[in-house]
Coordinates of C-alpha atoms and ligand atoms in Angstrom, one line a residue:
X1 CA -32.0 7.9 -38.8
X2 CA -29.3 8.5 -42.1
X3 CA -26.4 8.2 -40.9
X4 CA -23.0 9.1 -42.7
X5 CA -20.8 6.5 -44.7
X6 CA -17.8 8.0 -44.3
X7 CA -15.6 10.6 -42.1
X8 CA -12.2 11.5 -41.6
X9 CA -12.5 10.5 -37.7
X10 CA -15.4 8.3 -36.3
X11 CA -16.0 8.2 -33.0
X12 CA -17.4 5.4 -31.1
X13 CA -18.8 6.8 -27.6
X14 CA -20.7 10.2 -26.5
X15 CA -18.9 10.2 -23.1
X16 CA -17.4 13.2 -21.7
X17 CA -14.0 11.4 -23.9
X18 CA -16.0 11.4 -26.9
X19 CA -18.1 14.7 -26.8
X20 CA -14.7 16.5 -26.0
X21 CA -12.6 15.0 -28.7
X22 CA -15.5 15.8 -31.3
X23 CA -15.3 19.6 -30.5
X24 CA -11.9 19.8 -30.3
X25 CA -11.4 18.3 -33.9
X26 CA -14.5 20.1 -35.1
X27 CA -12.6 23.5 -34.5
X28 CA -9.7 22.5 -36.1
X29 CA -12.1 21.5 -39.2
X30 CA -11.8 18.0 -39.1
X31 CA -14.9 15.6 -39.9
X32 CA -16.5 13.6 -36.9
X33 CA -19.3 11.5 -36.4
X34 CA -20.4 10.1 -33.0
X35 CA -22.2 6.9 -32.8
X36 CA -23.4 6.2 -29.0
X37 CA -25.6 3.1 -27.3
X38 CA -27.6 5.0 -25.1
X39 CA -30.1 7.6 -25.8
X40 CA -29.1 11.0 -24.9
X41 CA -30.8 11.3 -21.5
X42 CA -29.2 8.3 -20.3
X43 CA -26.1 9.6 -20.7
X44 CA -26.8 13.0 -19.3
X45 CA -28.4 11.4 -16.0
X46 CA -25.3 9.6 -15.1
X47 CA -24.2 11.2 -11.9
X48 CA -20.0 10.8 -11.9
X49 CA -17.7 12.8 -9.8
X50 CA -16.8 16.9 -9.6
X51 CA -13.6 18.4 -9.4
X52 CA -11.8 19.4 -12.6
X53 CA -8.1 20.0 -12.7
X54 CA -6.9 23.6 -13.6
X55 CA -5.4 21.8 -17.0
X56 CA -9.3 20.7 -18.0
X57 CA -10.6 23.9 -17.6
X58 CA -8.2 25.0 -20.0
X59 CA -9.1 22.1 -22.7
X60 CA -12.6 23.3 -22.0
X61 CA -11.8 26.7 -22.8
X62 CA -9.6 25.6 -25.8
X63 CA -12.9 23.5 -26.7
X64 CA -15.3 26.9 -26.3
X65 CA -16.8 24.7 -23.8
X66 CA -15.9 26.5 -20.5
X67 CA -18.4 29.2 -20.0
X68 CA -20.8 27.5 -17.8
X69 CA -18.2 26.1 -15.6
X70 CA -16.8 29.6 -14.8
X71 CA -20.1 31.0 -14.0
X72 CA -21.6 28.1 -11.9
X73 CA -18.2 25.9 -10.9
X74 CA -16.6 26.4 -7.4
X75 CA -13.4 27.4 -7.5
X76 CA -11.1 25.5 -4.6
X77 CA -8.0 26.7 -2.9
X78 CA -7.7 23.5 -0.7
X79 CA -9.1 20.4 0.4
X80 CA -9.0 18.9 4.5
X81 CA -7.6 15.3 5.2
X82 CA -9.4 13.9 8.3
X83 CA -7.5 11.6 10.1
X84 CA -6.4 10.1 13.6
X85 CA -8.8 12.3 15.3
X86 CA -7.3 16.1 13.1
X87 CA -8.2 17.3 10.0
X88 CA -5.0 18.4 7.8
X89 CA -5.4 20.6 5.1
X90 CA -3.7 20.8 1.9
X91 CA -3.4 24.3 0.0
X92 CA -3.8 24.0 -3.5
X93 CA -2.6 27.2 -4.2
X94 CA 0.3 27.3 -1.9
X95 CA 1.9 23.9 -2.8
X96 CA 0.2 23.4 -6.2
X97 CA 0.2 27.0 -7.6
X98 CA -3.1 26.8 -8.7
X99 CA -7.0 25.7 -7.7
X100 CA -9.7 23.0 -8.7
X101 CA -12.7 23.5 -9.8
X102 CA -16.1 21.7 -8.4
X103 CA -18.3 21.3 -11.1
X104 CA -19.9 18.2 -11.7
X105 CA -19.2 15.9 -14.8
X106 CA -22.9 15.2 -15.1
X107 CA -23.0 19.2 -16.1
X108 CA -19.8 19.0 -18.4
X109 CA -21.2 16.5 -20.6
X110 CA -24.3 18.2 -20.6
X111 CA -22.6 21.7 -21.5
X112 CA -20.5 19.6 -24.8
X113 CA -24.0 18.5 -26.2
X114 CA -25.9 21.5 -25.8
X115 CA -23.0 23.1 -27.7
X116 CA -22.4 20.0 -30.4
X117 CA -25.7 20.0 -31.0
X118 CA -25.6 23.4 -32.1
X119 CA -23.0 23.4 -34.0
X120 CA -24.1 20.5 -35.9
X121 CA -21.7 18.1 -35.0
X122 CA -23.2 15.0 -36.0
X123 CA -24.0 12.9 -32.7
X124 CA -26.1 9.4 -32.8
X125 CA -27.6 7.8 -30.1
X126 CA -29.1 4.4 -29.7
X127 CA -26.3 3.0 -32.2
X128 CA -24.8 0.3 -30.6
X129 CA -20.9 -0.1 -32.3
X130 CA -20.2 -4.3 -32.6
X131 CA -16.7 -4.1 -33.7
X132 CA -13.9 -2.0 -35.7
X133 CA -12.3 -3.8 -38.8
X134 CA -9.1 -3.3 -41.0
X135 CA -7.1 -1.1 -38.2
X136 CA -3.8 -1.9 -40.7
X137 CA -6.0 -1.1 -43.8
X138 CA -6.9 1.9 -46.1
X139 CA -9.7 2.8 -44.0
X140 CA -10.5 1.6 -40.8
X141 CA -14.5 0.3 -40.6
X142 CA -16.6 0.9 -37.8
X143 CA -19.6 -1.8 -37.6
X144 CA -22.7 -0.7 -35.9
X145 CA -26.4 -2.3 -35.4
X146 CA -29.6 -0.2 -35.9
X147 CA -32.6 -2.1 -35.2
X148 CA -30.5 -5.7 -35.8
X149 CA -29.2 -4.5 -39.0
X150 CA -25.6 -4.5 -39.9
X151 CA -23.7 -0.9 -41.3
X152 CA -20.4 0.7 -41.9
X153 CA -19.0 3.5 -41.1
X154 CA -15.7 3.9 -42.8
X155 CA -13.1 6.7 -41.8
X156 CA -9.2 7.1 -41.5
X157 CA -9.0 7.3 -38.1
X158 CA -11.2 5.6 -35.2
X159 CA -11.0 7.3 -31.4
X160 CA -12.4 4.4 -29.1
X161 CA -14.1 7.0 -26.3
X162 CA -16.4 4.1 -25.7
X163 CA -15.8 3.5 -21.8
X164 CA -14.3 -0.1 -20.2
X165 CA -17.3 -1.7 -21.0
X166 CA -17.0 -1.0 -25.2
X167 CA -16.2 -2.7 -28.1
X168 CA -12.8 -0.6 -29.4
X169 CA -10.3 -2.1 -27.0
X170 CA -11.7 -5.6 -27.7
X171 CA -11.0 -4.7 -31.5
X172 CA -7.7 -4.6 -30.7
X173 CA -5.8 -8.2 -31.5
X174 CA -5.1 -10.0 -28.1
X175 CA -1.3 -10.1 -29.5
X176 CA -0.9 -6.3 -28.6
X177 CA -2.5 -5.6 -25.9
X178 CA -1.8 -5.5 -22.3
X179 CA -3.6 -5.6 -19.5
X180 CA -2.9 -4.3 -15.8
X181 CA -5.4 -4.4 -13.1
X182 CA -6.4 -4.1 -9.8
X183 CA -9.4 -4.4 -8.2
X184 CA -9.8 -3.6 -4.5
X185 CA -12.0 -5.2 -2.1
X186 CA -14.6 -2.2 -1.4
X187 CA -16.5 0.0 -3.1
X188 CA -17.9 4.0 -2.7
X189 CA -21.5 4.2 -1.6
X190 CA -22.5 7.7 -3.0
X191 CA -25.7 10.0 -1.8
X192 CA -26.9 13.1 -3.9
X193 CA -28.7 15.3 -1.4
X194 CA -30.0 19.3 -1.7
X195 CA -28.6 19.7 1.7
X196 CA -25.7 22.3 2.9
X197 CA -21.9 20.8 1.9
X198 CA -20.5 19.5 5.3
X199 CA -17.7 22.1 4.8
X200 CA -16.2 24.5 2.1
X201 CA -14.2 22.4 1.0
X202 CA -13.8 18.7 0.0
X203 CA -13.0 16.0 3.3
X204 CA -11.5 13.2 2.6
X205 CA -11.7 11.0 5.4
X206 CA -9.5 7.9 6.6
X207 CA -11.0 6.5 9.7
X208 CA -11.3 3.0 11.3
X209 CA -14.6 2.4 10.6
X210 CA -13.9 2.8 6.7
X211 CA -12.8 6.0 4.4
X212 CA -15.7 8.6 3.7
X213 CA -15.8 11.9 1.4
X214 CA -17.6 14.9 1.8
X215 CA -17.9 16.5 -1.4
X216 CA -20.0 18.7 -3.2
X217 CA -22.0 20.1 -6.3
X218 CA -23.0 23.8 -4.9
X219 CA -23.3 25.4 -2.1
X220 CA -26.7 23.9 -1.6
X221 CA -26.0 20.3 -3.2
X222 CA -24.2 17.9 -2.0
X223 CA -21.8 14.9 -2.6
X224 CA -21.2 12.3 0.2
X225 CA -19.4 9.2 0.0
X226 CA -18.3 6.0 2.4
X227 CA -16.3 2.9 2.4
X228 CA -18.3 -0.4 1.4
X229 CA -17.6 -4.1 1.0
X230 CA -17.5 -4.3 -2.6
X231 CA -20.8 -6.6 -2.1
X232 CA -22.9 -4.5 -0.7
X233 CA -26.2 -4.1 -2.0
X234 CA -27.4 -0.7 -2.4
X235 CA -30.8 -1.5 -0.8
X236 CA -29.6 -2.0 2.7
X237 CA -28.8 1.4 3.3
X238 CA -31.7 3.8 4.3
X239 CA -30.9 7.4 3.8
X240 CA -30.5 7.3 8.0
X241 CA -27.9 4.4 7.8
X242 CA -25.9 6.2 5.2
X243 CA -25.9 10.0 7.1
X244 CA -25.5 8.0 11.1
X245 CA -22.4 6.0 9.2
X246 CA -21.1 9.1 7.3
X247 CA -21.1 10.9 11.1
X248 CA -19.2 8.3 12.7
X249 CA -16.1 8.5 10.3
X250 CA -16.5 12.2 10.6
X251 CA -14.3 14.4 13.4
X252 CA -16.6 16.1 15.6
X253 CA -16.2 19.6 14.3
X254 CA -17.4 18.6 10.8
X255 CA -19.9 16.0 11.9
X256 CA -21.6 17.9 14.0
X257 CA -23.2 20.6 12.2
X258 CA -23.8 18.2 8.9
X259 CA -27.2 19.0 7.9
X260 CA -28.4 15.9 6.5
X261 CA -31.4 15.1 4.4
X262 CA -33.4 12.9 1.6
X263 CA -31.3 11.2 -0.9
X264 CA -31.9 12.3 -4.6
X265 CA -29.8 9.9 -6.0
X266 CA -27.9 6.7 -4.1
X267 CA -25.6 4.5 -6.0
X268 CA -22.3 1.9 -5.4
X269 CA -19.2 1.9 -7.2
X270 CA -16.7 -0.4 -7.5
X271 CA -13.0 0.4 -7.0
X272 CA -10.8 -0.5 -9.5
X273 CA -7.6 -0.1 -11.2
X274 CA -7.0 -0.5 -15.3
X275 CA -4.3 0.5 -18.1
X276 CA -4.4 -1.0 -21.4
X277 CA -1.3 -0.8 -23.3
X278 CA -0.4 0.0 -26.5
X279 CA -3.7 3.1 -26.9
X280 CA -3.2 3.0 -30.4
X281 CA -3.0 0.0 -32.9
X282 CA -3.2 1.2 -36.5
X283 CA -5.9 3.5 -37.3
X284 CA -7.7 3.0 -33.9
X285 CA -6.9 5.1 -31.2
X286 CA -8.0 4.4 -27.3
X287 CA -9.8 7.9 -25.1
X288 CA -10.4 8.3 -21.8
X289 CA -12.6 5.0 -19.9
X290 CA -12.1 2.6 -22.7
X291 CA -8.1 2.7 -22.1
X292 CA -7.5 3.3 -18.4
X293 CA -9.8 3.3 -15.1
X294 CA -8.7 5.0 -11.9
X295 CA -10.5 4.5 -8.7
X296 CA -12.5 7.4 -7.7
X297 CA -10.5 8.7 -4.6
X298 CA -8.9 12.3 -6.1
X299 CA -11.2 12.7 -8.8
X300 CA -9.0 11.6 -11.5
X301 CA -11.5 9.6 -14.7
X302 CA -12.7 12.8 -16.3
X303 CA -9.4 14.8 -16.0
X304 CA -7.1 12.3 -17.6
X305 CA -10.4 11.7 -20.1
X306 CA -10.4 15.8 -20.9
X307 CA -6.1 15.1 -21.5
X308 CA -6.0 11.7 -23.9
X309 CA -8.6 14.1 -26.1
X310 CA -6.5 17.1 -25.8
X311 CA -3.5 14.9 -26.8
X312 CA -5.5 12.9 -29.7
X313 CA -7.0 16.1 -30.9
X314 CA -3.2 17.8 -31.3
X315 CA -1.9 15.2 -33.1
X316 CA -4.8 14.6 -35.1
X317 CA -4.6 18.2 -36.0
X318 CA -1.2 18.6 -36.8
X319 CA -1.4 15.2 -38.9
X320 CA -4.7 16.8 -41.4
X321 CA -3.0 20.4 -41.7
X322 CA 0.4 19.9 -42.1
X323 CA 0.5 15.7 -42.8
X324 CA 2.8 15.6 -39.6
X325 CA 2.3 12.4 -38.2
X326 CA 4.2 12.9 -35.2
X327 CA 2.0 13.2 -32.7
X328 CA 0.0 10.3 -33.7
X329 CA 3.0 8.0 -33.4
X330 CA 3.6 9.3 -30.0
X331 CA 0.0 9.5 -28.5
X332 CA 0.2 6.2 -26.6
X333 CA 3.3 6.3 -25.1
X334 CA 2.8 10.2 -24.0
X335 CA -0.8 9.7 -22.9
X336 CA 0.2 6.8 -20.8
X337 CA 3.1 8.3 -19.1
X338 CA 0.7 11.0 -17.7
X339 CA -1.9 7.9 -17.1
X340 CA 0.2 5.9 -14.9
X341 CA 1.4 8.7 -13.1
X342 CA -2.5 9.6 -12.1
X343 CA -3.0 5.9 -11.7
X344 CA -0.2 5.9 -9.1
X345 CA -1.7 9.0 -7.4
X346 CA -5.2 7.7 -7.4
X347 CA -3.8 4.3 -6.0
X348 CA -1.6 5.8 -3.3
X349 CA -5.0 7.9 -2.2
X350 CA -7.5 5.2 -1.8
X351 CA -4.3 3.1 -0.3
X352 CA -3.6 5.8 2.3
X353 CA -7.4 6.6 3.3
X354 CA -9.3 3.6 3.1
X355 CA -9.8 0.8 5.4
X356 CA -7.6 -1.9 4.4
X357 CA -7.9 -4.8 6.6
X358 CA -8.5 -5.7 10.8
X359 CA -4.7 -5.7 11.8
X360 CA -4.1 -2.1 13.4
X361 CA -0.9 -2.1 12.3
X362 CA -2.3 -1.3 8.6
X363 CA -4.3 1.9 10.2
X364 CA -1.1 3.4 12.3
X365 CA 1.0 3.0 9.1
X366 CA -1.4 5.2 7.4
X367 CA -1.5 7.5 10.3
X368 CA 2.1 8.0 10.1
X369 CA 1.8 8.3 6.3
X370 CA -1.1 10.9 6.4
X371 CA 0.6 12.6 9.0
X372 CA 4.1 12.8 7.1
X373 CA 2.5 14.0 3.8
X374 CA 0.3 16.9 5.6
X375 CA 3.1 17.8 7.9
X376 CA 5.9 18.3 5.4
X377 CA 6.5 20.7 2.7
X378 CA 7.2 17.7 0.2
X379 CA 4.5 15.6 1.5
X380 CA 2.1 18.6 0.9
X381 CA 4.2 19.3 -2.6
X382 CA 3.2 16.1 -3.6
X383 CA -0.2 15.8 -3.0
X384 CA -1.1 19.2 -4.4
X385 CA 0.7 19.2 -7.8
X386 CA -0.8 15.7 -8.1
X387 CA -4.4 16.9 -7.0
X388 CA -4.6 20.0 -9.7
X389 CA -2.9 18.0 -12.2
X390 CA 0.1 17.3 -13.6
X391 CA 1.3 19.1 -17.3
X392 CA -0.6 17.9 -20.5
X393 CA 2.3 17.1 -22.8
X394 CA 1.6 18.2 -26.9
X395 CA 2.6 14.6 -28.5
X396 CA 3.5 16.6 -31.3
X397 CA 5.8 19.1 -30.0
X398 CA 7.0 17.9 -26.7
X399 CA 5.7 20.9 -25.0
X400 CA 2.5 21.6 -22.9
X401 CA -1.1 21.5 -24.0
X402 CA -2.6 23.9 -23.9
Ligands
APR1 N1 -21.1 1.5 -29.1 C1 -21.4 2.8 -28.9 N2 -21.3 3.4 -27.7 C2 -20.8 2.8 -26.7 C3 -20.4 1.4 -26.8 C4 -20.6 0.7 -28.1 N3 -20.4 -0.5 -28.2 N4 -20.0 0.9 -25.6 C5 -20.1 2.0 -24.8 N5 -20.5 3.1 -25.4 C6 -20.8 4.4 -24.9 C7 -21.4 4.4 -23.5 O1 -22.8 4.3 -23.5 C8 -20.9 5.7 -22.9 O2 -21.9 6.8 -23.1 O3 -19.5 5.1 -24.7 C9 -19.6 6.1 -23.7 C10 -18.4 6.0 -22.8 O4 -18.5 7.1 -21.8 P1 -17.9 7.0 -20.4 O5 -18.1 5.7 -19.8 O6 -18.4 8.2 -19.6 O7 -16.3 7.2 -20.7 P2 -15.4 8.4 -21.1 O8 -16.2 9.3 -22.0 O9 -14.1 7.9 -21.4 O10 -15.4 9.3 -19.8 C11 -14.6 9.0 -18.7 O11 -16.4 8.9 -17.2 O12 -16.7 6.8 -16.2 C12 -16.3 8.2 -16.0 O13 -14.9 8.3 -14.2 C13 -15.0 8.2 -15.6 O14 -14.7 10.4 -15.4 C14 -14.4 9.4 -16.2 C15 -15.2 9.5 -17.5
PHB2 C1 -17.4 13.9 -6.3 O1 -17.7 15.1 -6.1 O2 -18.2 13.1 -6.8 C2 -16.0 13.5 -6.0 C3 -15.1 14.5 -5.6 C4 -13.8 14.1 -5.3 C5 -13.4 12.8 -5.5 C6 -14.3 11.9 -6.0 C7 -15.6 12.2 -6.2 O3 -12.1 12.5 -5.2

């Protein structure tokens, strides 16, 4: 493997963060080079969630990386909230002005590859990154082990698209960085099945038994998720267990006709909540995962990845054609206005639908929360802008991206 010396941006992670940002500054004509840990079909197996705000689509399309998700993606009007016994449903296009589209992340990563790797973009996996050095200096230096041996890779900027579990953010000095978390006590057991979506569109389900989604890939794939203790062990649910369990926090009109079916892929997440603040600290620059976590419940990790790169790339861009460095003092503290603001929504969902403890009063509150938001045209005005997405702002100009 040879592997370049220098670049003008070097990017640690081949995430959907990292693959996006590459094209994106690729376009513009700026030198990238990826370095990832895993090997390529590891990253393209892992199974993450599916619905992609109207702004996404349009980095996609700014990226020339939309084609597939027109052809194959769903596009949704709405979405049903299933609660106290009724299912609520919110209209995308009615409150929100615009749809979603279901396409799976899995398929968006593999879509920026396929299309990086023919343009040449230089990707590398099995390079595991150890640390960035001189973030104040002339060049930052990205450290990396091949088979044990220490290299550099020096460039001008590094974009830390490296997930929560990298080594950018622990780069940064400890005197600069913040740290706000939250972790909740349950987790999202998720099954993969080729078996008929429980409806057209996506239920979210609060019920007292625990919170479960039905979501989907196709019409013939589907997504299905429910409440666990944040212990569980994935072993102790049979595919049986996991469809009688999805049934029961189910109304009957959905649950009923749910064709269920072998599992092709059965996983637990965690739940958590995570900003880091400042994103930037000299020449390195925090993307997507490796800044910010969101827990799953409205589908916001790859969206608000798809707008930190659209935001990085712009100011990057405006800072190698026209030396305007603008945008890249104002990345952070744009990208994290949007961040917080899909952190709160995120948080509010998972608060309002899950299970949160045995004292009923916790369960009516959320009742007469559900039942406020689906019942009034702010509640519903709320939830929908939220759910397609809020404006991408253009750190460099102040307006909207794209
Ligand atoms: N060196 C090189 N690569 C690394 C290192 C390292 N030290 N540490 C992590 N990586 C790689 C991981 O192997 C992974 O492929 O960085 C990549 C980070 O990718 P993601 O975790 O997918 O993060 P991101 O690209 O920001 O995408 C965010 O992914 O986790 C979901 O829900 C989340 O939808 C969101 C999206
Ligand atoms: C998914 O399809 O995996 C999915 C959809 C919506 C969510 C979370 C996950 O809110």
């Amino acid at each position: 493997m040879s592997i370049e010396k220098r670049t003008q941006v070097g990017i640690i992670g081949a995430g959907p963060s990292g693959q996006l940002l590459a094209r994106l500054l690729h376009r513009k004509g700026i030198d990238v080079v990826v370095l990832e840990r895993r090997s390529r079909e590891y990253v393209e197996g892992r199974i993450r969630a599916g619905v992609l705000e109207q702004g996404t689509a349009a980095v996609l399309e700014l990226a020339g990386a939309a084609e597939r998700m027109r052809t194959d993606g769903l596009e949704h009007d709405g979405f049903l909230i299933a609660f106290d016994g009724r299912v609520a449903r919110v209209d995308l296009q009615k409150y929100g002005n615009s749809p979603v589209f279901v396409y799976g992340q899995t398929e968006v990563t593999k879509d920026l590859n396929r299309l990086n790797e023919a343009d040449g973009i230089p990707v590398h996996y099995g390079v595991e990154v150890t640390t960035i050095r001189d973030l104040d200096g002339d060049a930052a230096r990205i450290v990396y082990k091949v088979d044990g041996k220490e290299h550099e890779l020096a460039c001008d900027y590094a974009a830390g698209c490296d997930g929560y579990h990298g080594a950018s953010r622990r780069s940064m000095p400890d005197s600069i960085l913040r740290e706000f978390k939250k972790t909740y006590p349950f987790g999202w057991l998720g099954v993969l099945s080729n078996t008929r979506p429980a409806s057209h569109e996506l239920v979210y389900s609060n019920h007292s038994r625990g919170f479960a989604l039905c979501s989907q890939r196709s019409t013939s794939v589907s997504r299905n998720y429910i409440q666990v203790p944040a212990d569980e062990r994935v072993e102790a649910w049979s595919d049986d267990a996991f469809w009688d369990e999805l049934r029961r926090r189910l109304p009957a009109e959905i649950a009923d006709p749910l064709e269920t079916g072998v599992s092709v892929e059965k996983s637990i997440a965690p739940l958590r909540s995570f900003i880091a603040e400042p994103l930037r600290c000299g020449r390195l620059f925090l993307v997507g995962d490796a800044g910010h976590i969101v827990p799953p419940t409205g589908a916001k990790g790859m969206n608000l990845a798809a707008s930190d790169a659209a935001m990085l790339a712009s100011s990057l861009g405006a800072f190698y054609a026209d030396r305007d460095s603008r945008g890249l003092e104002r990345y952070s503290e744009t990208a994290l206005d949007r961040i917080w603001k899909a952190e709160r929504f995120s948080w509010w969902f998972t608060m309002a639908s899950h299970r949160l403890s045995d004292n009923p009063f916790d369960l009516r509150m959320q009742v007469a929360e559900l039942d406020y938001y689906t019942g009034t045209r702010a509640g519903l005005t709320s939830i929908a802008e939220n759910y397609v997405g809020l404006p991408i702002e253009d750190p460099v100009t102040g307006g909207t991206i794209p």
